[in-house]
PDB file of C-alpha atoms in Angstrom:
ATOM      1  CA  MET L  29    -172.494  51.204 -23.255  1.00 35.00           C
ATOM      2  CA  GLY L  30    -170.334  53.391 -25.314  1.00 37.00           C
ATOM      3  CA  ASP L  31    -170.276  57.055 -26.326  1.00 38.00           C
ATOM      4  CA  ASP L  32    -172.712  56.396 -28.923  1.00 35.00           C
ATOM      5  CA  HIS L  33    -175.144  57.370 -26.710  1.00 36.00           C
ATOM      6  CA  MET L  34    -173.996  60.281 -25.662  1.00 33.00           C
ATOM      7  CA  THR L  35    -175.125  63.805 -27.188  1.00 37.00           C
ATOM      8  CA  ASN L  36    -173.930  67.263 -25.911  1.00 44.00           C
ATOM      9  CA  HIS L  37    -176.930  67.894 -23.635  1.00 83.00           C
ATOM     10  CA  THR L  38    -175.727  64.751 -21.714  1.00 93.00           C
ATOM     11  CA  ILE L  39    -175.226  65.305 -17.773  1.00 98.00           C
ATOM     12  CA  GLY L  40    -172.016  63.282 -16.135  1.00 98.00           C
ATOM     13  CA  VAL L  41    -172.702  62.175 -12.643  1.00 98.00           C
ATOM     14  CA  THR L  42    -169.592  61.275 -11.095  1.00 98.00           C
ATOM     15  CA  GLY L  43    -169.703  59.511  -7.711  1.00 96.00           C
ATOM     16  CA  ALA L  44    -173.327  58.069  -8.865  1.00 96.00           C
ATOM     17  CA  THR L  45    -172.559  54.929  -6.563  1.00 96.00           C
ATOM     18  CA  GLY L  46    -172.099  57.207  -3.540  1.00 96.00           C
ATOM     19  CA  ALA L  47    -174.601  58.722  -1.040  1.00 97.00           C
ATOM     20  CA  VAL L  48    -174.775  62.373  -2.585  1.00 98.00           C
ATOM     21  CA  GLY L  49    -174.074  61.369  -6.107  1.00 98.00           C
ATOM     22  CA  GLY L  50    -176.548  58.332  -5.994  1.00 98.00           C
ATOM     23  CA  ARG L  51    -179.175  60.579  -5.166  1.00 98.00           C
ATOM     24  CA  VAL L  52    -178.645  62.661  -7.453  1.00 98.00           C
ATOM     25  CA  ALA L  53    -178.162  60.336 -10.382  1.00 98.00           C
ATOM     26  CA  ALA L  54    -181.786  58.836  -9.329  1.00 98.00           C
ATOM     27  CA  ARG L  55    -183.484  62.367  -9.687  1.00 98.00           C
ATOM     28  CA  ILE L  56    -181.899  62.903 -12.781  1.00 98.00           C
ATOM     29  CA  ALA L  57    -183.162  59.285 -14.025  1.00 97.00           C
ATOM     30  CA  ARG L  58    -186.728  60.548 -12.489  1.00 97.00           C
ATOM     31  CA  LEU L  59    -186.975  63.907 -14.739  1.00 96.00           C
ATOM     32  CA  GLY L  60    -185.922  61.664 -17.858  1.00 95.00           C
ATOM     33  CA  ARG L  61    -182.958  63.186 -18.328  1.00 96.00           C
ATOM     34  CA  ALA L  62    -179.999  61.811 -20.217  1.00 96.00           C
ATOM     35  CA  GLN L  63    -176.740  61.093 -17.941  1.00 97.00           C
ATOM     36  CA  ARG L  64    -173.454  59.467 -17.812  1.00 98.00           C
ATOM     37  CA  LEU L  65    -172.646  57.952 -14.658  1.00 98.00           C
ATOM     38  CA  ILE L  66    -168.762  57.943 -13.976  1.00 98.00           C
ATOM     39  CA  VAL L  67    -167.805  55.265 -11.462  1.00 97.00           C
ATOM     40  CA  ARG L  68    -164.940  53.329 -10.316  1.00 95.00           C
ATOM     41  CA  ASP L  69    -167.009  49.883 -10.640  1.00 95.00           C
ATOM     42  CA  LEU L  70    -169.142  49.147 -13.706  1.00 95.00           C
ATOM     43  CA  ASN L  71    -170.707  46.497 -11.873  1.00 95.00           C
ATOM     44  CA  ARG L  72    -172.126  48.931  -8.846  1.00 95.00           C
ATOM     45  CA  ALA L  73    -173.418  51.270 -11.465  1.00 96.00           C
ATOM     46  CA  PRO L  74    -176.944  52.156 -10.987  1.00 95.00           C
ATOM     47  CA  ASP L  75    -179.261  50.780 -14.051  1.00 93.00           C
ATOM     48  CA  HIS L  76    -181.416  54.394 -14.582  1.00 95.00           C
ATOM     49  CA  PRO L  77    -183.645  54.692 -17.597  1.00 93.00           C
ATOM     50  CA  GLY L  78    -181.758  57.002 -20.260  1.00 92.00           C
ATOM     51  CA  SER L  79    -178.237  56.472 -18.334  1.00 96.00           C
ATOM     52  CA  THR L  80    -174.750  55.221 -19.875  1.00 96.00           C
ATOM     53  CA  ALA L  81    -172.108  54.463 -17.618  1.00 97.00           C
ATOM     54  CA  ALA L  82    -168.011  54.096 -17.953  1.00 97.00           C
ATOM     55  CA  MET L  83    -165.685  53.748 -15.822  1.00 97.00           C
ATOM     56  CA  ALA L  84    -162.806  55.594 -14.609  1.00 97.00           C
ATOM     57  CA  ALA L  85    -160.795  57.031 -11.633  1.00 97.00           C
ATOM     58  CA  TYR L  86    -160.214  60.847 -11.156  1.00 97.00           C
ATOM     59  CA  GLU L  87    -156.367  60.600 -11.027  1.00 95.00           C
ATOM     60  CA  ASP L  88    -156.730  58.276 -14.264  1.00 96.00           C
ATOM     61  CA  THR L  89    -156.734  61.454 -16.861  1.00 96.00           C
ATOM     62  CA  ALA L  90    -157.078  59.809 -20.091  1.00 97.00           C
ATOM     63  CA  ASN L  91    -159.547  57.167 -19.026  1.00 97.00           C
ATOM     64  CA  PHE L  92    -161.829  59.975 -16.928  1.00 98.00           C
ATOM     65  CA  ALA L  93    -161.373  62.143 -20.025  1.00 98.00           C
ATOM     66  CA  ARG L  94    -162.883  59.273 -22.312  1.00 98.00           C
ATOM     67  CA  ALA L  95    -165.702  59.194 -19.782  1.00 98.00           C
ATOM     68  CA  CYS L  96    -166.201  62.689 -20.223  1.00 98.00           C
ATOM     69  CA  ARG L  97    -166.737  62.670 -24.070  1.00 97.00           C
ATOM     70  CA  GLY L  98    -169.927  64.155 -24.953  1.00 96.00           C
ATOM     71  CA  VAL L  99    -170.985  65.495 -21.653  1.00 97.00           C
ATOM     72  CA  ASP L 100    -171.599  69.280 -21.582  1.00 96.00           C
ATOM     73  CA  THR L 101    -172.377  69.603 -17.524  1.00 98.00           C
ATOM     74  CA  LEU L 102    -170.336  67.560 -15.427  1.00 98.00           C
ATOM     75  CA  PHE L 103    -171.424  67.086 -11.788  1.00 98.00           C
ATOM     76  CA  LEU L 104    -168.099  66.706  -9.549  1.00 98.00           C
ATOM     77  CA  VAL L 105    -168.197  65.198  -6.195  1.00 98.00           C
ATOM     78  CA  PRO L 106    -164.929  65.632  -3.790  1.00 97.00           C
ATOM     79  CA  ALA L 107    -162.781  62.210  -3.919  1.00 96.00           C
ATOM     80  CA  THR L 108    -162.386  60.331  -0.667  1.00 93.00           C
ATOM     81  CA  GLU L 109    -159.938  62.818   1.820  1.00 93.00           C
ATOM     82  CA  SER L 110    -156.573  61.691   0.989  1.00 93.00           C
ATOM     83  CA  GLU L 111    -152.960  63.463   1.463  1.00 93.00           C
ATOM     84  CA  ASP L 112    -153.152  64.024  -2.316  1.00 94.00           C
ATOM     85  CA  ARG L 113    -156.914  65.053  -2.918  1.00 96.00           C
ATOM     86  CA  ILE L 114    -155.972  68.570  -4.506  1.00 97.00           C
ATOM     87  CA  ASP L 115    -153.787  66.871  -7.111  1.00 97.00           C
ATOM     88  CA  THR L 116    -156.918  64.174  -7.437  1.00 97.00           C
ATOM     89  CA  HIS L 117    -159.253  66.910  -8.136  1.00 98.00           C
ATOM     90  CA  LEU L 118    -157.031  69.024 -10.481  1.00 98.00           C
ATOM     91  CA  SER L 119    -156.714  65.774 -12.812  1.00 98.00           C
ATOM     92  CA  ALA L 120    -159.975  65.282 -12.973  1.00 98.00           C
ATOM     93  CA  VAL L 121    -160.858  68.924 -14.068  1.00 98.00           C
ATOM     94  CA  ASP L 122    -158.090  68.820 -16.358  1.00 98.00           C
ATOM     95  CA  ALA L 123    -159.112  65.887 -17.903  1.00 98.00           C
ATOM     96  CA  ALA L 124    -162.857  67.191 -17.904  1.00 98.00           C
ATOM     97  CA  VAL L 125    -162.196  70.371 -19.945  1.00 98.00           C
ATOM     98  CA  ALA L 126    -159.764  68.787 -22.055  1.00 98.00           C
ATOM     99  CA  ALA L 127    -162.586  66.678 -23.119  1.00 98.00           C
ATOM    100  CA  GLY L 128    -165.044  69.220 -23.842  1.00 97.00           C
ATOM    101  CA  VAL L 129    -167.073  69.543 -20.409  1.00 98.00           C
ATOM    102  CA  SER L 130    -168.218  73.323 -20.842  1.00 97.00           C
ATOM    103  CA  ARG L 131    -170.102  73.443 -17.127  1.00 98.00           C
ATOM    104  CA  ILE L 132    -168.829  72.051 -13.835  1.00 98.00           C
ATOM    105  CA  VAL L 133    -170.864  71.587 -10.753  1.00 98.00           C
ATOM    106  CA  TYR L 134    -168.559  71.189  -7.906  1.00 98.00           C
ATOM    107  CA  LEU L 135    -169.997  69.885  -4.441  1.00 98.00           C
ATOM    108  CA  SER L 136    -167.672  71.827  -2.321  1.00 98.00           C
ATOM    109  CA  PHE L 137    -167.525  72.702   1.570  1.00 98.00           C
ATOM    110  CA  LEU L 138    -169.125  75.702   3.453  1.00 98.00           C
ATOM    111  CA  GLN L 139    -166.683  78.541   4.160  1.00 96.00           C
ATOM    112  CA  ALA L 140    -164.056  77.041   2.141  1.00 98.00           C
ATOM    113  CA  GLY L 141    -160.792  78.864   2.371  1.00 97.00           C
ATOM    114  CA  PRO L 142    -156.705  78.863   1.682  1.00 97.00           C
ATOM    115  CA  ALA L 143    -156.786  78.465   5.899  1.00 97.00           C
ATOM    116  CA  SER L 144    -160.264  77.029   6.851  1.00 98.00           C
ATOM    117  CA  THR L 145    -159.817  75.488  10.582  1.00 98.00           C
ATOM    118  CA  PHE L 146    -161.470  72.425   8.833  1.00 98.00           C
ATOM    119  CA  THR L 147    -158.333  71.048   6.887  1.00 97.00           C
ATOM    120  CA  PHE L 148    -160.476  69.029   4.559  1.00 96.00           C
ATOM    121  CA  ALA L 149    -161.997  72.531   3.449  1.00 97.00           C
ATOM    122  CA  ARG L 150    -158.785  73.572   2.087  1.00 97.00           C
ATOM    123  CA  THR L 151    -158.708  71.150  -0.549  1.00 96.00           C
ATOM    124  CA  HIS L 152    -162.131  72.434  -2.215  1.00 98.00           C
ATOM    125  CA  PHE L 153    -160.913  76.344  -2.030  1.00 98.00           C
ATOM    126  CA  PHE L 154    -157.937  75.132  -4.251  1.00 98.00           C
ATOM    127  CA  THR L 155    -160.491  72.697  -6.517  1.00 98.00           C
ATOM    128  CA  GLU L 156    -162.408  75.898  -7.125  1.00 98.00           C
ATOM    129  CA  ALA L 157    -159.496  78.141  -7.669  1.00 98.00           C
ATOM    130  CA  HIS L 158    -158.356  75.813 -10.229  1.00 98.00           C
ATOM    131  CA  ILE L 159    -161.961  75.364 -11.869  1.00 98.00           C
ATOM    132  CA  ARG L 160    -162.142  79.054 -12.524  1.00 98.00           C
ATOM    133  CA  THR L 161    -158.824  79.191 -14.196  1.00 98.00           C
ATOM    134  CA  THR L 162    -160.222  76.669 -16.821  1.00 98.00           C
ATOM    135  CA  GLY L 163    -162.592  79.050 -18.356  1.00 96.00           C
ATOM    136  CA  VAL L 164    -165.576  76.683 -18.159  1.00 98.00           C
ATOM    137  CA  ARG L 165    -168.664  78.037 -16.498  1.00 98.00           C
ATOM    138  CA  TYR L 166    -169.146  76.519 -13.045  1.00 98.00           C
ATOM    139  CA  THR L 167    -171.313  76.217  -9.833  1.00 98.00           C
ATOM    140  CA  PHE L 168    -170.237  75.568  -6.570  1.00 98.00           C
ATOM    141  CA  LEU L 169    -172.185  74.345  -4.400  1.00 98.00           C
ATOM    142  CA  ARG L 170    -171.003  74.869  -0.477  1.00 98.00           C
ATOM    143  CA  PRO L 171    -172.904  72.331   2.007  1.00 98.00           C
ATOM    144  CA  SER L 172    -172.266  72.879   5.656  1.00 98.00           C
ATOM    145  CA  LEU L 173    -171.731  69.382   7.715  1.00 98.00           C
ATOM    146  CA  TYR L 174    -173.884  66.279   6.449  1.00 98.00           C
ATOM    147  CA  LEU L 175    -177.259  65.774   8.706  1.00 98.00           C
ATOM    148  CA  ASP L 176    -176.909  62.569   7.895  1.00 97.00           C
ATOM    149  CA  LEU L 177    -173.533  61.710   9.865  1.00 97.00           C
ATOM    150  CA  LEU L 178    -174.382  63.498  13.161  1.00 97.00           C
ATOM    151  CA  PRO L 179    -175.506  60.083  14.367  1.00 97.00           C
ATOM    152  CA  HIS L 180    -171.992  58.939  13.768  1.00 96.00           C
ATOM    153  CA  TRP L 181    -170.725  61.569  15.962  1.00 97.00           C
ATOM    154  CA  VAL L 182    -172.590  59.956  18.965  1.00 97.00           C
ATOM    155  CA  ASP L 183    -170.677  56.993  20.432  1.00 96.00           C
ATOM    156  CA  GLU L 184    -172.095  53.962  21.615  1.00 96.00           C
ATOM    157  CA  SER L 185    -172.568  55.359  25.039  1.00 96.00           C
ATOM    158  CA  GLY L 186    -174.447  58.303  24.103  1.00 97.00           C
ATOM    159  CA  VAL L 187    -171.490  61.009  24.157  1.00 97.00           C
ATOM    160  CA  VAL L 188    -169.989  63.427  21.314  1.00 98.00           C
ATOM    161  CA  ARG L 189    -166.776  64.235  22.230  1.00 97.00           C
ATOM    162  CA  GLY L 190    -165.074  67.431  20.609  1.00 98.00           C
ATOM    163  CA  PRO L 191    -163.749  70.847  20.663  1.00 98.00           C
ATOM    164  CA  ALA L 192    -166.282  72.455  19.797  1.00 98.00           C
ATOM    165  CA  GLY L 193    -167.201  75.266  22.164  1.00 97.00           C
ATOM    166  CA  GLU L 194    -170.372  77.163  22.114  1.00 97.00           C
ATOM    167  CA  GLY L 195    -169.985  77.247  18.386  1.00 98.00           C
ATOM    168  CA  ARG L 196    -173.232  76.318  15.999  1.00 98.00           C
ATOM    169  CA  VAL L 197    -173.531  74.360  12.954  1.00 98.00           C
ATOM    170  CA  ALA L 198    -176.720  74.134  10.764  1.00 98.00           C
ATOM    171  CA  TRP L 199    -176.537  70.700   9.682  1.00 98.00           C
ATOM    172  CA  VAL L 200    -177.531  69.744   6.307  1.00 98.00           C
ATOM    173  CA  ALA L 201    -179.351  66.455   5.058  1.00 98.00           C
ATOM    174  CA  ARG L 202    -178.010  64.739   1.750  1.00 98.00           C
ATOM    175  CA  ASP L 203    -181.752  64.332   0.440  1.00 98.00           C
ATOM    176  CA  ASP L 204    -181.579  68.269   0.344  1.00 98.00           C
ATOM    177  CA  ILE L 205    -178.196  68.832  -1.287  1.00 98.00           C
ATOM    178  CA  ALA L 206    -179.259  66.156  -3.857  1.00 98.00           C
ATOM    179  CA  ASP L 207    -182.684  68.195  -4.563  1.00 98.00           C
ATOM    180  CA  VAL L 208    -180.142  71.347  -4.893  1.00 98.00           C
ATOM    181  CA  VAL L 209    -177.738  69.714  -7.239  1.00 98.00           C
ATOM    182  CA  ALA L 210    -180.379  67.972  -9.480  1.00 98.00           C
ATOM    183  CA  ALA L 211    -182.151  71.161 -10.081  1.00 98.00           C
ATOM    184  CA  VAL L 212    -179.017  73.257 -11.012  1.00 97.00           C
ATOM    185  CA  LEU L 213    -178.316  70.737 -13.460  1.00 97.00           C
ATOM    186  CA  THR L 214    -181.694  70.003 -15.323  1.00 96.00           C
ATOM    187  CA  ASP L 215    -183.313  73.377 -14.875  1.00 95.00           C
ATOM    188  CA  PRO L 216    -182.586  76.100 -17.636  1.00 94.00           C
ATOM    189  CA  ALA L 217    -183.693  78.863 -15.309  1.00 95.00           C
ATOM    190  CA  LEU L 218    -181.568  77.675 -12.469  1.00 94.00           C
ATOM    191  CA  ALA L 219    -178.500  77.189 -14.437  1.00 93.00           C
ATOM    192  CA  ALA L 220    -178.525  80.294 -16.330  1.00 95.00           C
ATOM    193  CA  ALA L 221    -178.686  82.012 -12.686  1.00 94.00           C
ATOM    194  CA  ALA L 222    -176.113  79.514 -11.009  1.00 93.00           C
ATOM    195  CA  GLU L 223    -173.231  80.397 -13.749  1.00 95.00           C
ATOM    196  CA  ASN L 224    -170.187  81.314 -12.143  1.00 97.00           C
ATOM    197  CA  ALA L 225    -172.073  81.548  -8.828  1.00 97.00           C
ATOM    198  CA  THR L 226    -171.287  79.852  -5.280  1.00 98.00           C
ATOM    199  CA  TYR L 227    -174.368  78.773  -3.150  1.00 98.00           C
ATOM    200  CA  ASP L 228    -173.907  77.987   0.528  1.00 98.00           C
ATOM    201  CA  VAL L 229    -176.396  75.034   1.117  1.00 98.00           C
ATOM    202  CA  THR L 230    -177.479  74.712   4.934  1.00 98.00           C
ATOM    203  CA  GLY L 231    -180.350  73.139   7.072  1.00 98.00           C
ATOM    204  CA  PRO L 232    -182.947  75.109   8.501  1.00 98.00           C
ATOM    205  CA  GLU L 233    -181.045  76.191  11.870  1.00 98.00           C
ATOM    206  CA  ALA L 234    -177.895  76.663  13.726  1.00 98.00           C
ATOM    207  CA  LEU L 235    -177.086  74.950  16.897  1.00 98.00           C
ATOM    208  CA  SER L 236    -174.048  74.169  19.243  1.00 98.00           C
ATOM    209  CA  LEU L 237    -173.473  70.643  19.901  1.00 98.00           C
ATOM    210  CA  GLY L 238    -174.945  71.552  23.439  1.00 97.00           C
ATOM    211  CA  ALA L 239    -178.537  72.230  21.907  1.00 98.00           C
ATOM    212  CA  THR L 240    -178.233  69.715  19.231  1.00 98.00           C
ATOM    213  CA  VAL L 241    -177.912  66.431  21.784  1.00 97.00           C
ATOM    214  CA  GLU L 242    -180.123  68.038  23.540  1.00 97.00           C
ATOM    215  CA  ARG L 243    -182.756  67.547  20.757  1.00 97.00           C
ATOM    216  CA  LEU L 244    -181.442  64.522  19.806  1.00 97.00           C
ATOM    217  CA  SER L 245    -182.100  63.275  23.250  1.00 96.00           C
ATOM    218  CA  ALA L 246    -185.964  64.678  23.438  1.00 96.00           C
ATOM    219  CA  LEU L 247    -186.521  63.415  20.172  1.00 95.00           C
ATOM    220  CA  THR L 248    -185.175  59.557  20.365  1.00 94.00           C
ATOM    221  CA  GLY L 249    -185.664  59.286  24.289  1.00 94.00           C
ATOM    222  CA  ARG L 250    -181.869  57.892  24.695  1.00 94.00           C
ATOM    223  CA  THR L 251    -179.441  60.102  27.049  1.00 95.00           C
ATOM    224  CA  ILE L 252    -177.158  62.028  24.749  1.00 97.00           C
ATOM    225  CA  ARG L 253    -174.325  64.073  25.890  1.00 97.00           C
ATOM    226  CA  TYR L 254    -171.970  66.627  24.516  1.00 98.00           C
ATOM    227  CA  VAL L 255    -168.550  66.346  26.034  1.00 97.00           C
ATOM    228  CA  PRO L 256    -166.308  69.348  25.388  1.00 97.00           C
ATOM    229  CA  GLU L 257    -162.098  68.357  24.855  1.00 97.00           C
ATOM    230  CA  THR L 258    -159.491  70.386  24.329  1.00 97.00           C
ATOM    231  CA  ARG L 259    -157.402  69.979  21.041  1.00 97.00           C
ATOM    232  CA  GLU L 260    -154.946  67.624  22.550  1.00 97.00           C
ATOM    233  CA  GLU L 261    -157.727  65.469  24.281  1.00 97.00           C
ATOM    234  CA  ALA L 262    -159.313  65.371  21.021  1.00 97.00           C
ATOM    235  CA  LEU L 263    -156.132  64.296  19.095  1.00 97.00           C
ATOM    236  CA  LEU L 264    -155.304  61.888  21.491  1.00 96.00           C
ATOM    237  CA  SER L 265    -158.608  60.451  22.165  1.00 93.00           C
ATOM    238  CA  ARG L 266    -158.605  59.493  18.135  1.00 95.00           C
ATOM    239  CA  LYS L 267    -154.958  57.955  18.081  1.00 94.00           C
ATOM    240  CA  ALA L 268    -156.224  54.914  18.900  1.00 90.00           C
ATOM    241  CA  THR L 269    -158.198  54.794  15.976  1.00 93.00           C
ATOM    242  CA  GLY L 270    -154.611  53.847  14.228  1.00 96.00           C
ATOM    243  CA  ALA L 271    -156.095  56.358  11.283  1.00 96.00           C
ATOM    244  CA  PRO L 272    -153.304  58.790   9.825  1.00 96.00           C
ATOM    245  CA  GLU L 273    -152.337  62.000  11.622  1.00 96.00           C
ATOM    246  CA  TRP L 274    -153.628  64.005   8.721  1.00 96.00           C
ATOM    247  CA  GLU L 275    -157.057  62.352   8.694  1.00 97.00           C
ATOM    248  CA  ILE L 276    -156.978  62.541  12.817  1.00 97.00           C
ATOM    249  CA  GLU L 277    -156.211  66.401  12.057  1.00 97.00           C
ATOM    250  CA  GLY L 278    -159.153  66.591   9.717  1.00 96.00           C
ATOM    251  CA  TRP L 279    -161.311  65.288  12.283  1.00 97.00           C
ATOM    252  CA  VAL L 280    -160.657  67.130  15.364  1.00 98.00           C
ATOM    253  CA  SER L 281    -160.429  70.441  12.839  1.00 98.00           C
ATOM    254  CA  SER L 282    -164.104  69.976  11.777  1.00 98.00           C
ATOM    255  CA  TYR L 283    -165.125  70.520  15.868  1.00 98.00           C
ATOM    256  CA  GLU L 284    -162.441  73.686  15.866  1.00 98.00           C
ATOM    257  CA  ALA L 285    -164.421  75.207  12.864  1.00 98.00           C
ATOM    258  CA  ILE L 286    -167.638  75.171  14.633  1.00 98.00           C
ATOM    259  CA  ALA L 287    -165.653  76.496  17.742  1.00 98.00           C
ATOM    260  CA  ALA L 288    -164.356  79.021  15.540  1.00 98.00           C
ATOM    261  CA  GLY L 289    -167.798  80.124  14.102  1.00 98.00           C
ATOM    262  CA  GLU L 290    -166.863  79.334  10.642  1.00 98.00           C
ATOM    263  CA  LEU L 291    -170.264  77.042  10.216  1.00 98.00           C
ATOM    264  CA  ASP L 292    -172.452  79.368  11.698  1.00 98.00           C
ATOM    265  CA  GLU L 293    -174.461  80.119   8.738  1.00 97.00           C
ATOM    266  CA  VAL L 294    -178.066  79.504   7.376  1.00 98.00           C
ATOM    267  CA  ALA L 295    -178.603  79.840   4.297  1.00 98.00           C
ATOM    268  CA  ALA L 296    -181.881  79.573   2.302  1.00 98.00           C
ATOM    269  CA  THR L 297    -180.871  77.928  -0.809  1.00 98.00           C
ATOM    270  CA  VAL L 298    -182.298  74.439  -0.738  1.00 98.00           C
ATOM    271  CA  GLN L 299    -186.042  76.763  -0.187  1.00 98.00           C
ATOM    272  CA  LYS L 300    -185.351  78.853  -3.085  1.00 97.00           C
ATOM    273  CA  VAL L 301    -183.913  76.335  -5.336  1.00 97.00           C
ATOM    274  CA  THR L 302    -186.107  73.508  -4.586  1.00 97.00           C
ATOM    275  CA  GLY L 303    -189.477  75.101  -3.317  1.00 97.00           C
ATOM    276  CA  HIS L 304    -189.172  72.971  -0.228  1.00 98.00           C
ATOM    277  CA  PRO L 305    -187.550  73.642   3.166  1.00 98.00           C
ATOM    278  CA  ALA L 306    -184.688  72.385   4.473  1.00 98.00           C
ATOM    279  CA  ARG L 307    -184.976  69.064   6.605  1.00 98.00           C
ATOM    280  CA  SER L 308    -184.771  69.510  10.409  1.00 97.00           C
ATOM    281  CA  ILE L 309    -183.323  67.248  12.422  1.00 97.00           C
ATOM    282  CA  GLU L 310    -187.140  66.128  13.305  1.00 97.00           C
ATOM    283  CA  GLY L 311    -187.758  65.522  10.024  1.00 96.00           C
ATOM    284  CA  PHE L 312    -184.467  63.542   9.473  1.00 97.00           C
ATOM    285  CA  LEU L 313    -185.256  60.963  12.344  1.00 96.00           C
ATOM    286  CA  ARG L 314    -188.738  60.755  11.562  1.00 95.00           C
ATOM    287  CA  ARG L 315    -187.247  59.159   8.168  1.00 94.00           C
ATOM    288  CA  HIS L 316    -184.800  57.790   9.886  1.00 94.00           C
ATOM    289  CA  PRO L 317    -186.170  56.668  12.972  1.00 94.00           C
ATOM    290  CA  SER L 318    -183.330  54.079  13.978  1.00 94.00           C
ATOM    291  CA  ALA L 319    -180.172  56.285  13.017  1.00 95.00           C
ATOM    292  CA  LEU L 320    -179.503  56.149  16.812  1.00 95.00           C
ATOM    293  CA  SER L 321    -180.065  53.012  17.490  1.00 94.00           C
ATOM    294  CA  HIS L 322    -176.448  51.899  18.255  1.00 95.00           C
ATOM    295  CA  VAL L 323    -176.877  54.328  21.533  1.00 94.00           C
ATOM    296  CA  SER L 324    -177.257  51.713  24.416  1.00 87.00           C
ATOM    297  CA  VAL L 325    -178.882  53.964  27.291  1.00 76.00           C
TER     298      VAL L 325
END
């Protein structure tokens, strides 16, 4: 599958084998649009009508540039968290711009800033800042914490532990994020409105972790509790995983960002862009009834 199939209207989709990128690629295919799927493993690339695939890693500048040739608009999903993720992102951005990409739709994070409490969000801020300096058109989509990952915050005994205090978060489903991304990528009117713009993407309501677990308990019949931790307790409890310190700091700081009120935001983006309301916790569990099947109580 070579560059012969590319046109200057082709949409590039990174992370097409992943949870968000894969959803976006499927939606673009259903709309009948040409797309180039940029993946690390060609054997795992989805086989969609109208799509071609190219293998490239973000940090491999030459290959990533080749993968982006002929792509007009690039959907850039963030790389897996790492100590050098900023450099990885900047390498991909520079390669895409050098290849002639004229617009980047970047999946960022809510309240991304240079001093965000959630340490992983800082990477997104610096990536956004670099994209702005390139002169390409851009749209930054800043989702809240993924609703799909909420069940993973609950351990087998039905407990959510962390230093989130009474802070609130509007969990957002990956399906809603993908709907927003696909619309911004393919709808000319939306693309024009979203030029050089930043949109927050959240669920329909902000809840504290205490209120969240009460909702989960009522909907599933399982006993789910929130147990507050201090920062020190949270760091210590996660040390047993063997994860590096920077990763543990990221996990713990996600709870601290909730406590700091940095994720207490409800945006109407999903409704305005897609025409349907953002999925609630109830709606998510109806579609994923086994999401909390690992909880034994």
